[in-house]
Short mmCIF file of C-alpha atoms in Angstrom, two decimals:
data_model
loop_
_atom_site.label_atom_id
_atom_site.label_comp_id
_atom_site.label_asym_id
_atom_site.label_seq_id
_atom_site.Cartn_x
_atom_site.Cartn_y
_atom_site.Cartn_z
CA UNK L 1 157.23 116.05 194.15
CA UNK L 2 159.61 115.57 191.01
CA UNK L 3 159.88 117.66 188.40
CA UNK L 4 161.39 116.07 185.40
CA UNK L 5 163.52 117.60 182.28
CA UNK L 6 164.77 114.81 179.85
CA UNK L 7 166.48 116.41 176.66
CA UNK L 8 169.71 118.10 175.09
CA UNK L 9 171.35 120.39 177.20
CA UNK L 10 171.15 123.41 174.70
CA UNK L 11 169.90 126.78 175.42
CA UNK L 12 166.48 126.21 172.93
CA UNK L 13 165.61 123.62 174.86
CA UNK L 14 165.02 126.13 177.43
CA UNK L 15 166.78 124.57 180.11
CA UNK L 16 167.84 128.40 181.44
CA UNK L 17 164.12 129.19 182.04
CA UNK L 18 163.37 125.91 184.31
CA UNK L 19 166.48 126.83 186.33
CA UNK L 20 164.74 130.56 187.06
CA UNK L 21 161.36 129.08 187.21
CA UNK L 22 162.76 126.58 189.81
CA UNK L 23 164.63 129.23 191.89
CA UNK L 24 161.02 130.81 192.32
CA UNK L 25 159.58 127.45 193.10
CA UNK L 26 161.80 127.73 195.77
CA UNK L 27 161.14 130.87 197.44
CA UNK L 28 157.32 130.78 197.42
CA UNK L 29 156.19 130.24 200.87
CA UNK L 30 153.11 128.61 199.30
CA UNK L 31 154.68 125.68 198.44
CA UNK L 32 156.69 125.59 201.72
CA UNK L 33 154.67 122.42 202.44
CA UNK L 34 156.19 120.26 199.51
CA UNK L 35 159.06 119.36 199.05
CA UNK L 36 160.00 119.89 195.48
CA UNK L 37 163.07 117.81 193.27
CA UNK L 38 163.90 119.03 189.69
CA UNK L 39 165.66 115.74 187.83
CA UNK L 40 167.65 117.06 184.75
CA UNK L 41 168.44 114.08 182.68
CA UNK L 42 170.47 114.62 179.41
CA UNK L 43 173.88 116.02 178.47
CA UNK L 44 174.99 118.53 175.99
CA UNK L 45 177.21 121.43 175.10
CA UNK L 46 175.33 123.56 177.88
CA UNK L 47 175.68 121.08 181.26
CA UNK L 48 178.59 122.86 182.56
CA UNK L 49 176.85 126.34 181.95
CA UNK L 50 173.69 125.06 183.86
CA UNK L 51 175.54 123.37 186.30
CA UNK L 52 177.07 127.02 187.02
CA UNK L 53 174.28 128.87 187.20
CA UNK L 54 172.26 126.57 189.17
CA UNK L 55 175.31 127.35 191.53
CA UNK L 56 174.85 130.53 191.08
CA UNK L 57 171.07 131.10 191.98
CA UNK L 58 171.71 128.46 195.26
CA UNK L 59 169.36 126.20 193.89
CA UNK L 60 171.59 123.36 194.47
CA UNK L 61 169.59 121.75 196.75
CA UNK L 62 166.18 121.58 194.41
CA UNK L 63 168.58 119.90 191.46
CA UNK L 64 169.53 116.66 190.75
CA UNK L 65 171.85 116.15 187.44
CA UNK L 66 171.81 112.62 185.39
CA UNK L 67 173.91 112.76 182.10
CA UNK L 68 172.38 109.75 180.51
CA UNK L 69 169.99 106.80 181.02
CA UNK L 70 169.36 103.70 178.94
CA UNK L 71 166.40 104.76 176.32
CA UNK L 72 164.62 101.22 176.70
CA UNK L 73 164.47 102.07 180.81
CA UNK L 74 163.30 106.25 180.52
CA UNK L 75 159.46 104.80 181.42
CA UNK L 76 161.12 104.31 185.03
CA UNK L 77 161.99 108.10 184.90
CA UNK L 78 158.56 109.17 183.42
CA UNK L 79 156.92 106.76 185.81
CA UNK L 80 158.55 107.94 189.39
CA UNK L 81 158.16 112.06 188.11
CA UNK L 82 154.73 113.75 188.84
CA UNK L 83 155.55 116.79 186.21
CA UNK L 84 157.10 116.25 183.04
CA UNK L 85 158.31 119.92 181.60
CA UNK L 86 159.84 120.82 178.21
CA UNK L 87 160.14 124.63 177.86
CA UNK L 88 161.70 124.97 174.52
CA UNK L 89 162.46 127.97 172.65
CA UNK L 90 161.58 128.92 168.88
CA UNK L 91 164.92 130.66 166.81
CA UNK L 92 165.43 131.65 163.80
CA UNK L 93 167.12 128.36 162.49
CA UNK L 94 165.38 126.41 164.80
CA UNK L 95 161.87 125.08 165.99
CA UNK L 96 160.98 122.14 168.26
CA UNK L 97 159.88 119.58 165.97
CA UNK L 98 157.42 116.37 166.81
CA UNK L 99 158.99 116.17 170.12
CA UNK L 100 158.76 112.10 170.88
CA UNK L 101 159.32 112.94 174.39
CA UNK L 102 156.71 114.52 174.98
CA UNK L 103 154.46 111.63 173.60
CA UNK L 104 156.48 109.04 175.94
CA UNK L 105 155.93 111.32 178.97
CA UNK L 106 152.08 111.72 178.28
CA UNK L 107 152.05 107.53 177.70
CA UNK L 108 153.23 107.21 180.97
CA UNK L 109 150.37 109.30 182.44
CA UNK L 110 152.71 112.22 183.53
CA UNK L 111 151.10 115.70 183.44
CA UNK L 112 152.92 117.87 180.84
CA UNK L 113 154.15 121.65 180.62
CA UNK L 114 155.28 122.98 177.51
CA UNK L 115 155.51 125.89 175.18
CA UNK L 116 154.12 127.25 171.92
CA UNK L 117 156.90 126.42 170.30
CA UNK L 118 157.26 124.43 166.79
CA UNK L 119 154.60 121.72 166.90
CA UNK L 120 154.33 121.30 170.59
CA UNK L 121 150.92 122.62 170.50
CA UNK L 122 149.42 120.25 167.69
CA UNK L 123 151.83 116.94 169.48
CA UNK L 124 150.33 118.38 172.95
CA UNK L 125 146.49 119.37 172.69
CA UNK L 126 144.65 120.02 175.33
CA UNK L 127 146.12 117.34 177.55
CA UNK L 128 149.14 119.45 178.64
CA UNK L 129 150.00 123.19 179.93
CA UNK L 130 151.00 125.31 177.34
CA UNK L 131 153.18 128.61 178.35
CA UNK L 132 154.72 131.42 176.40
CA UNK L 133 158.38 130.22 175.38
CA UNK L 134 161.59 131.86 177.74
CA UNK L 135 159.05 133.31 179.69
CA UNK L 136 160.29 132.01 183.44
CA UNK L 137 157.92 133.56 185.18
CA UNK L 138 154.64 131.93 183.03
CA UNK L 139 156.70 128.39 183.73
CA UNK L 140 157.24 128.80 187.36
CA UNK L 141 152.69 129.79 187.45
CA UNK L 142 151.98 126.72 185.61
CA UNK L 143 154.35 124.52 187.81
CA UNK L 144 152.92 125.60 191.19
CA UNK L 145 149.61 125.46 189.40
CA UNK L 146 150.32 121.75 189.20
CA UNK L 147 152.23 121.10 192.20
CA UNK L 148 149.44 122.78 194.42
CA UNK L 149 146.34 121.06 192.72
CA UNK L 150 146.37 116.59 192.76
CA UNK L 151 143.09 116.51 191.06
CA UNK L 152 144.46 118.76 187.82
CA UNK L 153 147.25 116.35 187.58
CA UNK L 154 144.96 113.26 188.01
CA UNK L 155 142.84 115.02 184.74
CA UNK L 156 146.39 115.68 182.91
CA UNK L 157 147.89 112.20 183.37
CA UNK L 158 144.29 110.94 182.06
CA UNK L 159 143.81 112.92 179.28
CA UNK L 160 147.70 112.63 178.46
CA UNK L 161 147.56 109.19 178.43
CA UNK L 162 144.55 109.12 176.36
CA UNK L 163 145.74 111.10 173.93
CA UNK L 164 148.58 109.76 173.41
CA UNK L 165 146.88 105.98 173.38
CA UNK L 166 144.04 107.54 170.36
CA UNK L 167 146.73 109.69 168.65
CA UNK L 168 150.12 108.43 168.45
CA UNK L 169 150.14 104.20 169.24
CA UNK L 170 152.28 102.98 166.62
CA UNK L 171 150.32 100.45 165.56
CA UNK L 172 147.93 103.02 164.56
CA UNK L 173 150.19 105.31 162.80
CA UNK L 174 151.53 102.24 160.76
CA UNK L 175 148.11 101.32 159.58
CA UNK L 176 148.25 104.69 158.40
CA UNK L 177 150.86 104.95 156.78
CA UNK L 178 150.53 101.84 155.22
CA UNK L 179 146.84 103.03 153.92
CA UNK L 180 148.95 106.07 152.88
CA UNK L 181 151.60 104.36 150.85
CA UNK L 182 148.73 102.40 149.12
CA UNK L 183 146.60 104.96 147.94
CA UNK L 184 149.82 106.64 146.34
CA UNK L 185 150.38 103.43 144.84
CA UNK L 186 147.13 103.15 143.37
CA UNK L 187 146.97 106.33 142.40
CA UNK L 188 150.50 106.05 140.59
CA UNK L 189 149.64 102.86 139.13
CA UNK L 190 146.16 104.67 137.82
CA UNK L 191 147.85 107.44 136.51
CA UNK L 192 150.73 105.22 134.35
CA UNK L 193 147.56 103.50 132.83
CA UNK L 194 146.13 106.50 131.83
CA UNK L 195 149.35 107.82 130.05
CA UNK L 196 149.76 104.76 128.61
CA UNK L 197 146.12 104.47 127.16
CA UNK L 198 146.81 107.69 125.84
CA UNK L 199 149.55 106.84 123.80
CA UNK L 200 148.39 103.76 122.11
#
C-alpha cells in the first residue's frame, strides 16, 4: 500500500506528524501483513529536517523522498497511491486555504485524510477522513483505519470522486462565475440608470 504526501515541505503542512504517524504504522503488528510505502513528493525549507528525523525514528525503510514532479503528470502519482494524506496545521498567520490538491487527489478516486484545518473541511465533505490537526496519534488511527478496511476505501475513492466531479469541475465553476460576473453587471448597469434617472 502507498501512502502519498504531495506539498511544501514546511512544518504547517504537517509533514512532522505523518513522519510519527508512520513510525507507528510501522510498529503495529496489525498491519504486519501489508506492506506499507509513504511517497513524500515536494521540496521546501524543511526536507533536510524531515529527512533527519525520518533518520532518526528508523523509518527509513517505510519512506521514499521525490523533490519534484512535472504538475501536468501528478495524476500518475494520485493514480498508483491508495491513500492520499494532507495533515496540515492551523497558526496564527496561517490557515490552509482551498487546498487544490486535495480536489486533484479526490478526482483521481484516491481516499483522502485530512485535518480541520482552514477550509479543508468545506473543500473535503464527507468524502474524506477528517482528524484533529498535529495530533499524530488521531493520523496514524485513521491511516490503519484505511489500510485495514478495502471496502471503506472503495466508498472514499467513490464518493471523492463524486464530489469532486458535482463540486469542483471547472467547467462548472466557470459557468458560475460567469453567471456571477453577469448579475453584478446587471445589477451595476441597473443601478447607474437609476442614479442617472434621478438626476435628470
Amino acid at each position: 500500500r502507498v501512502v502519498l504526501f504531495t506539498g511544501r515541505m514546511v512544518w504547517e503542512k504537517g509533514i512532522y506528524d505523518l513522519l510519527y504517524a508512520a513510525k507507528l504504522v510501522g510498529l503495529d503488528c496489525r498491519l504486519k501483513n501489508v506492506t506499507v510505502r509513504f511517497l513524500v513528493v515536494g521540496k521546501g525549507p524543511e526536507s533536510e529536517g524531515v529527512k533527519n528525523r525520518v533518520r532518526e525514528l528508523g523509518v527509513e525503510y517505510l519512506f521514499t523522498f521525490m523533490e519534484s514532479y512535472p504538475y501536468h503528470r501528478m495524476h500518475e502519482m494520485f493514480n498508483m497511491a491508495d491513500i492520499f494524506v494532507l495533515p496540515s496545521i492551523s497558526t496564527r498567520i496561517w490557515k490552509e486555504q482551498f487546498g487544490m490538491v486535495l480536489i486533484e487527489a479526490m478526482a483521481c478516486g484516491l481516499p483522502v485524510i485530512s485535518t480541520y484545518s482552514g477550509s479543508i473541511p468545506e473543500v473535503v465533505g464527507d468524502a474524506g477522513i477528517l482528524v484533529q490537526a498535529n495530533d499524530p496519534r488521531g493520523l496514524y488511527q485513521a491511516i490503519k483505519g484505511l489500510l485495514n478496511n478495502e471496502e471503506h476505501r472503495k466508498e472514499l475513492r467513490k464518493k471523492g470522486r463524486e464530489r469532486a466531479v458535482r463540486e469542483y469541475d471547472s467547467k462548472k465553476i466557470a459557468r458560475k462565475v460567469g453567471l456571477l460576473f453577469e448579475k453584478l453587471g446587471q445589477s451595476s448597469f441597473r443601478g447607474a440608470v437609476e442614479e442617472s434617472a434621478d438626476l435628470i
